[in-house]
Short mmCIF file of C-alpha atoms in Angstrom, two decimals:
data_model
loop_
_atom_site.label_atom_id
_atom_site.label_comp_id
_atom_site.label_asym_id
_atom_site.label_seq_id
_atom_site.Cartn_x
_atom_site.Cartn_y
_atom_site.Cartn_z
CA MET A 140 143.27 31.07 -30.88
CA SER A 141 143.04 33.11 -28.03
CA ALA A 142 141.52 36.64 -27.35
CA THR A 143 142.41 38.42 -23.92
CA ASP A 144 142.11 41.73 -22.33
CA GLY A 145 144.99 43.24 -20.63
CA ASP A 146 142.38 44.90 -17.95
CA LYS A 147 140.83 43.01 -15.74
CA PRO A 148 137.81 44.00 -13.81
CA ASP A 149 138.88 44.75 -10.17
CA ALA A 150 138.44 41.64 -8.01
CA LYS A 151 136.93 43.87 -5.07
CA SER A 152 133.27 43.84 -4.70
CA GLY A 153 130.48 44.76 -2.73
CA SER A 154 132.21 41.88 -0.04
CA LYS A 155 134.96 44.25 0.32
CA PHE A 156 132.67 46.58 2.56
CA VAL A 157 131.37 43.44 4.28
CA VAL A 158 135.08 42.72 4.85
CA TRP A 159 136.02 46.11 6.45
CA ALA A 160 133.05 45.81 8.63
CA ALA A 161 133.94 42.59 10.05
CA LEU A 162 137.33 43.79 10.49
CA ALA A 163 136.78 46.73 12.63
CA GLY A 164 133.86 45.06 14.67
CA ASN A 165 136.37 41.96 15.24
CA LEU A 166 139.11 43.99 16.53
CA ALA A 167 136.87 46.22 18.97
CA ILE A 168 135.36 42.87 20.28
CA ALA A 169 138.87 40.98 20.80
CA VAL A 170 140.07 43.76 22.98
CA VAL A 171 136.90 43.88 25.17
CA LYS A 172 137.05 40.02 25.47
CA PHE A 173 140.82 39.73 26.47
CA PHE A 174 139.84 42.37 28.84
CA ALA A 175 136.86 40.34 30.05
CA ALA A 176 138.97 37.05 30.60
CA ALA A 177 141.57 38.86 32.48
CA VAL A 178 139.06 40.18 34.98
CA SER A 179 136.85 36.93 35.06
CA GLY A 180 139.29 34.00 34.38
CA SER A 181 136.88 32.44 32.07
CA SER A 182 138.17 30.12 29.73
CA ALA A 183 135.38 30.23 27.62
CA MET A 184 136.21 34.05 27.22
CA LEU A 185 139.45 33.72 26.66
CA SER A 186 138.52 31.01 23.65
CA GLU A 187 135.80 33.55 22.63
CA GLY A 188 138.75 36.36 22.84
CA VAL A 189 141.33 34.13 20.54
CA HIS A 190 138.48 33.53 18.24
CA SER A 191 137.69 37.46 17.52
CA LEU A 192 141.44 37.77 17.09
CA VAL A 193 141.88 34.88 14.54
CA ASP A 194 138.70 36.53 12.51
CA THR A 195 140.34 39.86 12.70
CA GLY A 196 143.73 38.37 11.21
CA ASN A 197 141.81 36.53 8.71
CA GLU A 198 139.79 39.60 7.31
CA VAL A 199 143.31 41.29 7.26
CA LEU A 200 144.40 38.30 4.95
CA LEU A 201 141.01 38.70 2.72
CA LEU A 202 141.58 41.95 1.86
CA TYR A 203 145.06 41.32 1.00
CA GLY A 204 143.85 38.59 -1.10
CA MET A 205 141.32 40.75 -2.67
CA LYS A 206 144.16 43.32 -3.77
CA ARG A 207 146.85 40.75 -4.72
CA SER A 208 144.15 39.30 -7.03
CA SER A 209 143.39 42.26 -8.69
CA ARG A 210 146.61 42.71 -10.64
CA PRO A 211 146.47 42.60 -14.24
CA PRO A 212 148.24 39.75 -15.99
CA ASP A 213 152.07 39.93 -16.87
CA ALA A 214 154.63 37.85 -18.62
CA MET A 215 154.89 35.44 -15.31
CA HIS A 216 151.06 35.07 -14.77
CA PRO A 217 149.46 35.67 -18.68
CA LEU A 218 146.12 35.00 -16.89
CA GLY A 219 146.58 37.17 -14.02
CA TYR A 220 146.59 36.86 -10.26
CA GLY A 221 142.70 35.98 -9.65
CA ARG A 222 143.20 32.55 -7.93
CA GLU A 223 145.33 34.32 -5.41
CA LEU A 224 142.07 35.46 -3.58
CA TYR A 225 141.39 31.65 -3.23
CA PHE A 226 144.61 30.96 -1.74
CA TRP A 227 144.25 33.57 0.86
CA SER A 228 141.02 31.94 1.54
CA PHE A 229 142.29 28.58 2.04
CA VAL A 230 144.77 29.99 4.21
CA VAL A 231 142.03 31.35 6.55
CA ALA A 232 140.47 28.56 6.73
CA LEU A 233 143.27 26.61 8.06
CA LEU A 234 143.97 29.44 10.60
CA ILE A 235 140.38 29.04 12.02
CA PHE A 236 140.95 25.24 12.17
CA ALA A 237 144.53 25.32 13.74
CA VAL A 238 144.52 28.80 15.66
CA GLY A 239 140.80 29.15 16.72
CA ALA A 240 139.41 25.72 17.06
CA GLY A 241 143.13 24.79 18.43
CA VAL A 242 143.10 27.25 21.27
CA SER A 243 139.73 26.76 22.05
CA VAL A 244 140.08 23.05 22.53
CA TYR A 245 143.42 23.51 24.34
CA GLU A 246 142.09 26.01 26.57
CA GLY A 247 138.83 23.74 27.17
CA ILE A 248 141.46 20.58 28.35
CA ALA A 249 143.47 22.91 30.86
CA HIS A 250 140.22 23.85 32.50
CA LEU A 251 139.01 20.64 32.79
CA ARG A 252 141.95 19.53 34.31
CA GLU A 253 142.45 22.45 36.69
CA PRO A 254 138.87 24.41 37.12
CA GLU A 255 139.02 27.85 37.94
CA ALA A 256 136.29 29.99 39.25
CA ILE A 257 134.64 32.65 37.66
CA ARG A 258 135.62 35.92 39.31
CA SER A 259 133.38 38.34 37.93
CA PRO A 260 130.49 36.85 35.89
CA ARG A 261 128.62 40.29 35.65
CA THR A 262 131.61 41.55 33.23
CA VAL A 263 131.63 38.52 31.14
CA PHE A 264 128.01 38.53 30.60
CA ILE A 265 128.10 42.61 29.81
CA VAL A 266 130.99 41.66 27.52
CA LEU A 267 129.45 38.60 25.62
CA GLY A 268 126.16 41.02 25.17
CA ILE A 269 128.15 43.72 23.71
CA SER A 270 129.88 41.21 21.41
CA ALA A 271 126.94 39.95 20.36
CA LEU A 272 125.59 43.32 19.17
CA PHE A 273 128.45 43.82 17.26
CA GLU A 274 128.46 40.44 15.81
CA GLY A 275 125.03 40.30 14.92
CA ALA A 276 125.13 43.76 13.08
CA SER A 277 128.12 42.40 10.84
CA TRP A 278 126.16 39.03 10.47
CA PHE A 279 123.53 41.11 9.07
CA ILE A 280 125.66 43.12 6.71
CA SER A 281 127.45 39.99 5.07
CA PHE A 282 123.82 37.73 5.15
CA ARG A 283 122.49 40.66 3.06
CA GLU A 284 125.61 40.99 0.87
CA PHE A 285 125.37 37.30 0.19
CA ARG A 286 121.74 36.73 -0.37
CA SER A 287 121.89 39.60 -2.78
CA LYS A 288 124.29 37.91 -4.84
CA GLN A 289 122.66 34.59 -4.51
CA ALA A 290 118.85 35.46 -4.85
CA GLY A 291 116.28 32.29 -5.26
CA ALA A 292 118.43 29.64 -3.77
CA THR A 293 118.93 27.91 -0.45
CA LEU A 294 121.97 29.01 2.08
CA TRP A 295 123.57 25.97 1.33
CA GLN A 296 122.88 25.91 -2.25
CA ALA A 297 124.16 29.63 -2.52
CA PHE A 298 127.25 28.54 -0.31
CA ARG A 299 127.97 25.56 -2.90
CA ARG A 300 127.23 27.65 -5.77
CA SER A 301 129.55 30.97 -4.74
CA LYS A 302 132.62 31.91 -6.24
CA ASP A 303 133.05 34.62 -4.08
CA PRO A 304 135.05 33.57 -0.91
CA PRO A 305 135.12 36.69 1.06
CA SER A 306 131.31 36.90 1.07
CA PHE A 307 130.50 33.49 2.52
CA MET A 308 133.93 33.31 4.89
CA VAL A 309 132.39 36.44 6.55
CA LEU A 310 129.10 35.16 6.86
CA PHE A 311 130.23 31.81 8.16
CA GLU A 312 132.59 33.33 10.76
CA ASP A 313 129.98 35.74 12.30
CA SER A 314 127.48 32.63 12.61
CA ALA A 315 130.10 30.99 14.09
CA ALA A 316 131.02 34.17 16.55
CA LEU A 317 127.18 34.22 17.57
CA LEU A 318 126.91 30.61 18.12
CA GLY A 319 130.15 30.84 20.26
CA ILE A 320 129.00 33.83 22.27
CA ALA A 321 125.68 31.88 23.19
CA VAL A 322 128.00 29.08 24.16
CA ALA A 323 130.00 30.74 26.22
CA ALA A 324 127.25 32.49 28.05
CA ALA A 325 125.65 29.21 28.83
CA GLY A 326 128.99 27.74 30.20
CA THR A 327 129.42 30.77 32.23
CA TRP A 328 125.81 30.76 33.77
CA LEU A 329 125.73 26.94 34.68
CA SER A 330 129.29 27.10 36.12
CA VAL A 331 127.92 30.00 38.19
CA ALA A 332 124.42 28.46 39.11
CA THR A 333 125.59 25.17 39.49
CA GLY A 334 128.93 25.60 41.09
CA GLU A 335 130.25 23.08 38.60
CA LEU A 336 133.56 25.02 37.42
CA HIS A 337 134.01 22.64 34.53
CA TRP A 338 131.12 23.73 32.47
CA ASP A 339 133.26 26.77 31.69
CA GLY A 340 136.08 24.45 30.13
CA ILE A 341 133.12 22.02 27.79
CA ALA A 342 131.84 25.34 26.50
CA SER A 343 135.42 26.17 25.52
CA LEU A 344 135.22 22.69 23.69
CA VAL A 345 132.13 23.28 22.05
CA ILE A 346 133.66 26.35 20.70
CA GLY A 347 136.55 24.82 19.31
CA ALA A 348 134.14 21.73 17.44
CA ILE A 349 131.96 24.41 16.07
CA LEU A 350 135.11 26.42 14.91
CA ALA A 351 136.91 23.13 13.24
CA VAL A 352 133.22 22.49 11.65
CA VAL A 353 133.29 26.30 10.09
CA ALA A 354 136.95 25.78 9.10
CA VAL A 355 136.64 22.53 7.30
CA LEU A 356 133.40 23.63 5.47
CA LEU A 357 135.16 26.77 4.23
CA ALA A 358 138.62 24.86 3.57
CA ARG A 359 136.49 22.25 1.58
CA GLU A 360 134.84 25.26 -0.70
CA SER A 361 137.90 27.37 -1.16
CA LYS A 362 140.21 24.28 -2.21
CA THR A 363 137.93 23.76 -5.03
CA LEU A 364 137.94 27.12 -6.25
CA LEU A 365 141.95 26.73 -5.77
CA ILE A 366 142.47 24.11 -7.83
CA GLY A 367 140.31 25.27 -10.66
CA GLU A 368 136.21 25.21 -10.37
CA ARG A 369 133.88 25.48 -13.57
CA GLY A 370 132.29 28.94 -14.02
CA ASP A 371 128.36 28.97 -13.84
CA PRO A 372 126.62 26.73 -16.23
CA ALA A 373 124.58 29.83 -17.20
CA LEU A 374 127.25 31.75 -18.56
CA SER A 375 128.79 28.84 -20.89
CA ALA A 376 125.22 28.63 -21.87
CA ALA A 377 125.37 32.07 -23.25
CA VAL A 378 128.80 32.30 -24.17
CA LYS A 379 127.84 29.18 -26.47
CA ALA A 380 124.74 31.01 -27.85
CA ILE A 381 126.52 33.74 -28.57
CA ALA A 382 129.09 31.89 -30.53
CA GLY A 383 126.51 30.11 -32.11
CA GLY A 384 125.11 33.48 -33.45
CA ILE A 385 128.41 34.72 -35.33
CA ASP A 386 128.97 34.70 -38.98
CA GLY A 387 130.50 31.50 -39.91
CA VAL A 388 130.45 29.60 -37.23
CA GLY A 389 128.79 26.28 -38.09
CA ARG A 390 128.47 24.52 -34.68
CA ALA A 391 129.77 25.18 -31.20
CA ASN A 392 131.16 21.70 -30.56
CA SER A 393 131.86 22.46 -26.83
CA ILE A 394 132.55 24.78 -24.10
CA ALA A 395 134.60 24.88 -20.43
CA SER A 396 134.84 27.48 -18.24
CA VAL A 397 136.87 28.12 -15.46
CA GLN A 398 136.78 30.34 -12.29
CA LEU A 399 139.94 32.53 -11.42
CA ALA A 400 138.41 35.07 -9.15
CA PRO A 401 134.69 35.98 -8.47
CA ASP A 402 134.82 38.34 -11.83
CA GLN A 403 137.03 36.52 -13.59
CA VAL A 404 136.41 33.71 -15.95
CA VAL A 405 138.52 32.03 -18.69
CA VAL A 406 136.15 30.24 -21.55
CA TYR A 407 137.44 27.51 -23.56
CA LEU A 408 135.38 26.83 -26.92
CA SER A 409 135.48 24.22 -29.78
CA LEU A 410 134.24 25.97 -32.76
CA GLU A 411 133.47 24.15 -35.88
CA PHE A 412 133.76 27.16 -38.82
CA ALA A 413 132.50 27.45 -42.26
CA ALA A 414 134.55 25.35 -44.76
CA GLU A 415 135.02 28.27 -47.54
CA LEU A 416 136.67 30.75 -44.28
CA THR A 417 139.61 32.05 -44.71
CA THR A 418 142.14 32.23 -41.86
CA PRO A 419 141.37 36.37 -41.65
CA LYS A 420 137.81 35.59 -41.52
CA ILE A 421 137.97 32.86 -38.86
CA GLU A 422 140.00 35.70 -37.12
CA ALA A 423 137.71 38.37 -37.76
CA ALA A 424 134.84 35.79 -36.51
CA VAL A 425 136.92 34.97 -32.88
CA ILE A 426 137.57 38.91 -32.79
CA GLU A 427 133.71 39.31 -33.03
CA LEU A 428 133.09 36.42 -30.68
CA GLU A 429 134.94 38.19 -27.89
CA LYS A 430 133.35 41.60 -28.60
CA GLN A 431 130.14 40.48 -27.86
CA VAL A 432 131.10 38.26 -25.02
CA ARG A 433 132.69 41.34 -23.20
CA ALA A 434 129.68 43.60 -24.05
CA ASN A 435 127.37 41.01 -22.18
CA HIS A 436 129.35 39.22 -19.84
CA ALA A 437 132.22 41.56 -18.33
CA GLU A 438 133.57 38.52 -15.97
CA VAL A 439 134.73 36.82 -19.14
CA THR A 440 138.52 37.98 -18.97
CA ALA A 441 139.73 35.71 -21.63
CA ILE A 442 138.54 33.43 -24.57
CA PHE A 443 140.43 30.72 -26.22
CA VAL A 444 138.88 29.21 -29.64
CA LYS A 445 140.10 26.22 -31.12
CA PRO A 446 138.54 25.34 -34.44
CA GLN A 447 137.72 22.01 -34.74
CA SER A 448 135.34 19.51 -36.61
CA ALA A 449 132.30 18.21 -34.45
CA SER A 450 133.75 14.61 -34.93
CA GLU A 451 137.15 15.17 -34.23
CA ALA A 452 136.13 17.41 -31.18
CA HIS A 453 134.40 14.29 -29.50
CA ARG A 454 136.80 12.09 -30.43
CA ARG A 455 139.45 13.56 -28.50
CA ALA A 456 137.34 14.30 -25.59
CA GLU A 457 136.54 10.60 -25.37
CA SER A 458 140.47 9.60 -25.53
CA GLY A 459 141.80 12.10 -23.23
CA GLU A 460 143.75 13.84 -25.74
CA SER A 461 141.81 17.42 -25.52
CA GLY A 462 142.65 17.67 -21.92
CA VAL A 463 139.23 18.34 -20.76
CA SER A 464 136.76 16.32 -19.29
CA PRO A 465 134.05 14.09 -21.54
CA ASP A 466 131.53 15.28 -19.46
CA ILE A 467 131.13 18.52 -21.25
CA TYR A 468 129.80 16.51 -24.37
CA GLU A 469 127.10 14.82 -22.49
CA GLY A 470 123.94 14.66 -24.79
CA PHE A 471 126.48 15.77 -27.55
CA GLU A 472 125.37 14.73 -30.99
CA PRO A 473 127.85 15.10 -33.87
CA THR A 474 125.55 16.47 -36.65
CA SER A 475 123.24 18.56 -34.52
CA PRO A 476 123.34 22.63 -35.04
CA VAL A 477 124.51 24.51 -32.21
CA ASP A 478 122.29 24.50 -29.17
CA ALA A 479 122.02 27.30 -26.63
#
């Protein structure tokens, strides 16, 4: 038994503004960096140009994923296209690794083998300074948006809890960009100050390593969302509490939720109804459950209810027949009333 709605909330959020801001900034910075790389011959500056160009393409893919994920359900995809955002987020992580980190490492090795003098260090420093201002502004916007959604948590906890890849991806990209600018500046200064041209190539390798680490972190988080990460435990507790207050529901045996998109969650409930309820009354109880959940939690786009006794639900979960992890029954008491 299920309760669904054909009109899903739009997957775009405040993070769309963050992505657009990052797109505009990275495109402008990429052009300036490539110009500076051509003038100076700096390997680190070329790596930074590639980095900004990759980030620009990433923002385009994230915007595309946000648009595609907001499409309503159809016959082929009855739960909609929410996870398409997570797919494109994973592609972005792969691009950062393969193109951003790969080109930076290649350039670094090439300049270590055949060092080239930096012809116009002043141009490099001016461009890096301008880039730092643009990247810093983008970082501030993305950081403020990210923290507004994850108040009360550390940055690492907020990253692991977030279900909105565009928000943390732009923040990570901007953080990597600022680190890359600092490394490029250091490599250029060391090359000019010491006359040791290998520092430029070393800086390019370090930039590649930074991008590789960021790419692995983003790919790992995007992968867990793509294959089906649970929704917020607080949301599950709230829905279970609502179910327990519906007339005719004896107890809520279990609940599982799956994140489809930042603002799309599917909930599965095992409920035990009063023995005297007829089928029409059970249907009416499910409709009332859907109504109350939607009124308080708009991100819940579908609710699937399985009428089931407590003991049977527990037995099926332990045997694996239910298709859900037995972990959702941790602390379960077959004879206990509904708990919030």
